[in-house]
Amino acid sequence: MLREQIYSHRLAPGQRLDEAMLAEQLGISRTPLREAIKVLGAEGLVELRPRKGCFVTELTERDLEEIFPIMAVLEGRVACEVAGKRTPQQLKTLDALHEKLERRAAAGDVDGYYETNYVFHDTMQVCAGNRWLQTVIGDLRKHLKLSRHHSLRLEGRLDASLSEHRALMQALHAQDAEAAERIMRDHLLAQLTALRELSNEAARSAHVE
Amino acid sequence: MLREQIYSHRLAPGQRLDEAMLAEQLGISRTPLREAIKVLGAEGLVELRPRKGCFVTELTERDLEEIFPIMAVLEGRVACEVAGKRTPQQLKTLDALHEKLERRAAAGDVDGYYETNYVFHDTMQVCAGNRWLQTVIGDLRKHLKLSRHHSLRLEGRLDASLSEHRALMQALHAQDAEAAERIMRDHLLAQLTALRELSNEAARSAHVE
DNA sequence: CTCCGTTATGGTGTATACAAAATACGCCGC
DNA sequence: GCGGCGTATTTTGTATACACCATAACGGAG
């Protein structure tokens, strides 16, 4: 429940969590709530300052600048693995997902594209067959979800994303591990670039006011 | 306290943690102990099975096979970053640590070498200046510490490790980011290979019995 | 003698009550 | 009027007590 509230920004980043209030609101006592908070603290979704309370983690631009290059390396590794040892069955599944992406994009359904894109990347990780790689990437994604910025909101980014996915599928079909890795890396870094531009746009429009 | 007991193998992998007993032993009540356990559970050091209890995580060989390639990629990235933007000051610090490694190796002090090696890698991560990279690598290291196997125990591995470190320092001095990344990657993968050989030796000697 | 059901025991999960600490507010002094 | 110190209140941190579930052991029936 807490995670949902944090991701939906009903608990805003930086906000302090009042244990008594939250416990009453959720209809439980403080004990299990505190245990939940400790878990979120260990995951990094909230910051626990001893004797001060618990605060929803704020993701700075610096965090994004640091996380995306790591994601790029890790997801690149995923693509590399998948290209190398994909089964025809897996390829079929990925093709189907990619097709879905194409349809969503054609329909201009950004939210649907985002969701399917998530499933696609997740499926890639499963295909790579490295559970720890999945865990590490999942941990980082958890944090990225704290930010409400979506790179797809940048003009033209959706088309670019789609074309990168097309190139990736081609590399997977050709079992070209090196190309797949490079394409996936650049795909992630392109998202960071898009976020930067969105941030710049926001700064400019704020300056105009 | 729990972490220490787990790392020192006083709480063995697979062992179930009896809350009441542990609480008494540590001189605290169950409430804070449970909060601590929840944190360790979120970190993955213990597994929490609802209504079943808490068990110290066991690291299988498959886990090692999965974790090391990830570490290789991540630490490779660290080396790449450091080679690119190291300051003379940082280089001096790293040189000093490497010198210490050389001395420890010459003295045949395996434990000292291990410890200094840890500090060296940690310092590299600080020099890379990416806090998230540090976090992710730290999370994986936490798990590796569950295993009591040390690759340095393999005959000749210490010398090999030292020579890999020498090559790394050379790449850092030359600001050769590509070489540094490759060397660091191979350095980590070599540790995995050493662990495999140790495991094979153990299997062979078990077979003889 | 074996298998199933019931009961008992131990252990996890939750709630409540209390202690300690930090912050905020108010009062007194300068 | 402003600043500092003390007290009070709020909030975190801890302990204890209780409820529920799971497992295991014992007894009875086939």
JSON list of N, CA, C and O (backbone and C1' of nucleotides) in Angstrom, two decimals, chain B residues 27-32 35 51-52, chain D residues 14-18 20-23:
[
{"chain": "B", "resi": 27, "resn": "GLY", "atom": "N", "xyz": [19.76, -9.38, 23.80]},
{"chain": "B", "resi": 27, "resn": "GLY", "atom": "CA", "xyz": [19.39, -8.50, 24.89]},
{"chain": "B", "resi": 27, "resn": "GLY", "atom": "C", "xyz": [18.40, -7.42, 24.48]},
{"chain": "B", "resi": 27, "resn": "GLY", "atom": "O", "xyz": [18.37, -6.34, 25.08]},
{"chain": "B", "resi": 28, "resn": "ILE", "atom": "N", "xyz": [17.61, -7.66, 23.45]},
{"chain": "B", "resi": 28, "resn": "ILE", "atom": "CA", "xyz": [16.58, -6.72, 23.03]},
{"chain": "B", "resi": 28, "resn": "ILE", "atom": "C", "xyz": [15.25, -7.47, 22.92]},
{"chain": "B", "resi": 28, "resn": "ILE", "atom": "O", "xyz": [15.22, -8.68, 23.07]},
{"chain": "B", "resi": 29, "resn": "SER", "atom": "N", "xyz": [14.19, -6.73, 22.67]},
{"chain": "B", "resi": 29, "resn": "SER", "atom": "CA", "xyz": [12.90, -7.39, 22.54]},
{"chain": "B", "resi": 29, "resn": "SER", "atom": "C", "xyz": [12.66, -7.76, 21.07]},
{"chain": "B", "resi": 29, "resn": "SER", "atom": "O", "xyz": [13.45, -7.42, 20.20]},
{"chain": "B", "resi": 30, "resn": "ARG", "atom": "N", "xyz": [11.56, -8.42, 20.82]},
{"chain": "B", "resi": 30, "resn": "ARG", "atom": "CA", "xyz": [11.33, -8.92, 19.47]},
{"chain": "B", "resi": 30, "resn": "ARG", "atom": "C", "xyz": [11.05, -7.79, 18.47]},
{"chain": "B", "resi": 30, "resn": "ARG", "atom": "O", "xyz": [11.38, -7.91, 17.30]},
{"chain": "B", "resi": 31, "resn": "THR", "atom": "N", "xyz": [10.43, -6.72, 18.94]},
{"chain": "B", "resi": 31, "resn": "THR", "atom": "CA", "xyz": [10.04, -5.64, 18.01]},
{"chain": "B", "resi": 31, "resn": "THR", "atom": "C", "xyz": [11.21, -5.07, 17.20]},
{"chain": "B", "resi": 31, "resn": "THR", "atom": "O", "xyz": [11.18, -5.11, 15.97]},
{"chain": "B", "resi": 32, "resn": "PRO", "atom": "N", "xyz": [12.25, -4.56, 17.86]},
{"chain": "B", "resi": 32, "resn": "PRO", "atom": "CA", "xyz": [13.37, -4.02, 17.05]},
{"chain": "B", "resi": 32, "resn": "PRO", "atom": "C", "xyz": [14.08, -5.11, 16.28]},
{"chain": "B", "resi": 32, "resn": "PRO", "atom": "O", "xyz": [14.58, -4.86, 15.17]},
{"chain": "B", "resi": 35, "resn": "GLU", "atom": "N", "xyz": [12.26, -5.65, 13.11]},
{"chain": "B", "resi": 35, "resn": "GLU", "atom": "CA", "xyz": [12.51, -4.56, 12.16]},
{"chain": "B", "resi": 35, "resn": "GLU", "atom": "C", "xyz": [13.86, -4.76, 11.48]},
{"chain": "B", "resi": 35, "resn": "GLU", "atom": "O", "xyz": [14.00, -4.54, 10.27]},
{"chain": "B", "resi": 51, "resn": "ARG", "atom": "N", "xyz": [4.79, -16.68, 7.71]},
{"chain": "B", "resi": 51, "resn": "ARG", "atom": "CA", "xyz": [4.26, -17.73, 8.60]},
{"chain": "B", "resi": 51, "resn": "ARG", "atom": "C", "xyz": [5.21, -18.91, 8.74]},
{"chain": "B", "resi": 51, "resn": "ARG", "atom": "O", "xyz": [4.86, -19.90, 9.35]},
{"chain": "B", "resi": 52, "resn": "LYS", "atom": "N", "xyz": [6.39, -18.80, 8.11]},
{"chain": "B", "resi": 52, "resn": "LYS", "atom": "CA", "xyz": [7.34, -19.90, 8.19]},
{"chain": "B", "resi": 52, "resn": "LYS", "atom": "C", "xyz": [8.58, -19.48, 8.97]},
{"chain": "B", "resi": 52, "resn": "LYS", "atom": "O", "xyz": [9.22, -20.32, 9.60]},
{"chain": "D", "resi": 14, "resn": "DT", "atom": "P", "xyz": [15.11, 1.06, 19.27]},
{"chain": "D", "resi": 14, "resn": "DT", "atom": "O5'", "xyz": [14.21, 0.45, 20.45]},
{"chain": "D", "resi": 14, "resn": "DT", "atom": "C5'", "xyz": [14.40, 0.92, 21.77]},
{"chain": "D", "resi": 14, "resn": "DT", "atom": "C4'", "xyz": [13.41, 0.27, 22.70]},
{"chain": "D", "resi": 14, "resn": "DT", "atom": "C3'", "xyz": [13.35, -1.26, 22.63]},
{"chain": "D", "resi": 14, "resn": "DT", "atom": "O3'", "xyz": [13.72, -1.75, 23.91]},
{"chain": "D", "resi": 14, "resn": "DT", "atom": "C1'", "xyz": [11.16, -0.32, 22.63]},
{"chain": "D", "resi": 15, "resn": "DA", "atom": "P", "xyz": [13.89, -3.32, 24.15]},
{"chain": "D", "resi": 15, "resn": "DA", "atom": "O5'", "xyz": [12.54, -3.65, 24.92]},
{"chain": "D", "resi": 15, "resn": "DA", "atom": "C5'", "xyz": [12.21, -2.91, 26.09]},
{"chain": "D", "resi": 15, "resn": "DA", "atom": "C4'", "xyz": [10.82, -3.26, 26.55]},
{"chain": "D", "resi": 15, "resn": "DA", "atom": "C3'", "xyz": [10.53, -4.76, 26.70]},
{"chain": "D", "resi": 15, "resn": "DA", "atom": "O3'", "xyz": [10.02, -5.00, 28.00]},
{"chain": "D", "resi": 15, "resn": "DA", "atom": "C1'", "xyz": [8.82, -3.71, 25.43]},
{"chain": "D", "resi": 16, "resn": "DT", "atom": "P", "xyz": [9.94, -6.52, 28.52]},
{"chain": "D", "resi": 16, "resn": "DT", "atom": "O5'", "xyz": [8.37, -6.83, 28.52]},
{"chain": "D", "resi": 16, "resn": "DT", "atom": "C5'", "xyz": [7.48, -5.83, 29.02]},
{"chain": "D", "resi": 16, "resn": "DT", "atom": "C4'", "xyz": [6.05, -6.09, 28.59]},
{"chain": "D", "resi": 16, "resn": "DT", "atom": "C3'", "xyz": [5.60, -7.55, 28.67]},
{"chain": "D", "resi": 16, "resn": "DT", "atom": "O3'", "xyz": [4.28, -7.57, 29.21]},
{"chain": "D", "resi": 16, "resn": "DT", "atom": "C1'", "xyz": [5.10, -6.71, 26.57]},
{"chain": "D", "resi": 17, "resn": "DA", "atom": "P", "xyz": [3.77, -8.89, 29.96]},
{"chain": "D", "resi": 17, "resn": "DA", "atom": "O5'", "xyz": [2.29, -9.05, 29.39]},
{"chain": "D", "resi": 17, "resn": "DA", "atom": "C5'", "xyz": [1.56, -7.88, 29.04]},
{"chain": "D", "resi": 17, "resn": "DA", "atom": "C4'", "xyz": [0.60, -8.18, 27.89]},
{"chain": "D", "resi": 17, "resn": "DA", "atom": "C3'", "xyz": [0.05, -9.61, 27.88]},
{"chain": "D", "resi": 17, "resn": "DA", "atom": "O3'", "xyz": [-1.33, -9.56, 27.56]},
{"chain": "D", "resi": 17, "resn": "DA", "atom": "C1'", "xyz": [0.96, -9.12, 25.79]},
{"chain": "D", "resi": 18, "resn": "DC", "atom": "P", "xyz": [-2.27, -10.85, 27.95]},
{"chain": "D", "resi": 18, "resn": "DC", "atom": "O5'", "xyz": [-3.12, -11.09, 26.62]},
{"chain": "D", "resi": 18, "resn": "DC", "atom": "C5'", "xyz": [-3.52, -9.97, 25.83]},
{"chain": "D", "resi": 18, "resn": "DC", "atom": "C4'", "xyz": [-3.58, -10.34, 24.36]},
{"chain": "D", "resi": 18, "resn": "DC", "atom": "C3'", "xyz": [-4.22, -11.72, 24.07]},
{"chain": "D", "resi": 18, "resn": "DC", "atom": "O3'", "xyz": [-5.14, -11.57, 23.02]},
{"chain": "D", "resi": 18, "resn": "DC", "atom": "C1'", "xyz": [-2.23, -11.48, 22.88]},
{"chain": "D", "resi": 20, "resn": "DC", "atom": "P", "xyz": [-7.96, -14.52, 16.76]},
{"chain": "D", "resi": 20, "resn": "DC", "atom": "O5'", "xyz": [-7.28, -15.06, 15.42]},
{"chain": "D", "resi": 20, "resn": "DC", "atom": "C5'", "xyz": [-6.38, -14.21, 14.70]},
{"chain": "D", "resi": 20, "resn": "DC", "atom": "C4'", "xyz": [-5.26, -15.04, 14.10]},
{"chain": "D", "resi": 20, "resn": "DC", "atom": "C3'", "xyz": [-5.73, -16.39, 13.53]},
{"chain": "D", "resi": 20, "resn": "DC", "atom": "O3'", "xyz": [-5.17, -16.57, 12.25]},
{"chain": "D", "resi": 20, "resn": "DC", "atom": "C1'", "xyz": [-3.87, -16.72, 14.92]},
{"chain": "D", "resi": 21, "resn": "DC", "atom": "P", "xyz": [-5.98, -17.46, 11.17]},
{"chain": "D", "resi": 21, "resn": "DC", "atom": "O5'", "xyz": [-4.80, -18.29, 10.48]},
{"chain": "D", "resi": 21, "resn": "DC", "atom": "C5'", "xyz": [-3.57, -17.63, 10.19]},
{"chain": "D", "resi": 21, "resn": "DC", "atom": "C4'", "xyz": [-2.41, -18.57, 10.45]},
{"chain": "D", "resi": 21, "resn": "DC", "atom": "C3'", "xyz": [-2.58, -19.98, 9.88]},
{"chain": "D", "resi": 21, "resn": "DC", "atom": "O3'", "xyz": [-1.47, -20.25, 9.04]},
{"chain": "D", "resi": 21, "resn": "DC", "atom": "C1'", "xyz": [-1.74, -20.06, 12.08]},
{"chain": "D", "resi": 22, "resn": "DA", "atom": "P", "xyz": [-1.62, -21.38, 7.89]},
{"chain": "D", "resi": 22, "resn": "DA", "atom": "O5'", "xyz": [-0.26, -22.18, 8.10]},
{"chain": "D", "resi": 22, "resn": "DA", "atom": "C5'", "xyz": [0.87, -21.51, 8.63]},
{"chain": "D", "resi": 22, "resn": "DA", "atom": "C4'", "xyz": [1.76, -22.50, 9.38]},
{"chain": "D", "resi": 22, "resn": "DA", "atom": "C3'", "xyz": [1.72, -23.93, 8.83]},
{"chain": "D", "resi": 22, "resn": "DA", "atom": "O3'", "xyz": [3.02, -24.46, 8.77]},
{"chain": "D", "resi": 22, "resn": "DA", "atom": "C1'", "xyz": [1.23, -23.96, 11.12]},
{"chain": "D", "resi": 23, "resn": "DT", "atom": "P", "xyz": [3.35, -25.70, 7.83]},
{"chain": "D", "resi": 23, "resn": "DT", "atom": "O5'", "xyz": [4.16, -26.67, 8.80]},
{"chain": "D", "resi": 23, "resn": "DT", "atom": "C5'", "xyz": [4.95, -26.11, 9.83]},
{"chain": "D", "resi": 23, "resn": "DT", "atom": "C4'", "xyz": [4.90, -26.97, 11.08]},
{"chain": "D", "resi": 23, "resn": "DT", "atom": "C3'", "xyz": [4.96, -28.48, 10.82]},
{"chain": "D", "resi": 23, "resn": "DT", "atom": "O3'", "xyz": [5.92, -29.05, 11.67]},
{"chain": "D", "resi": 23, "resn": "DT", "atom": "C1'", "xyz": [3.22, -28.01, 12.30]}
]
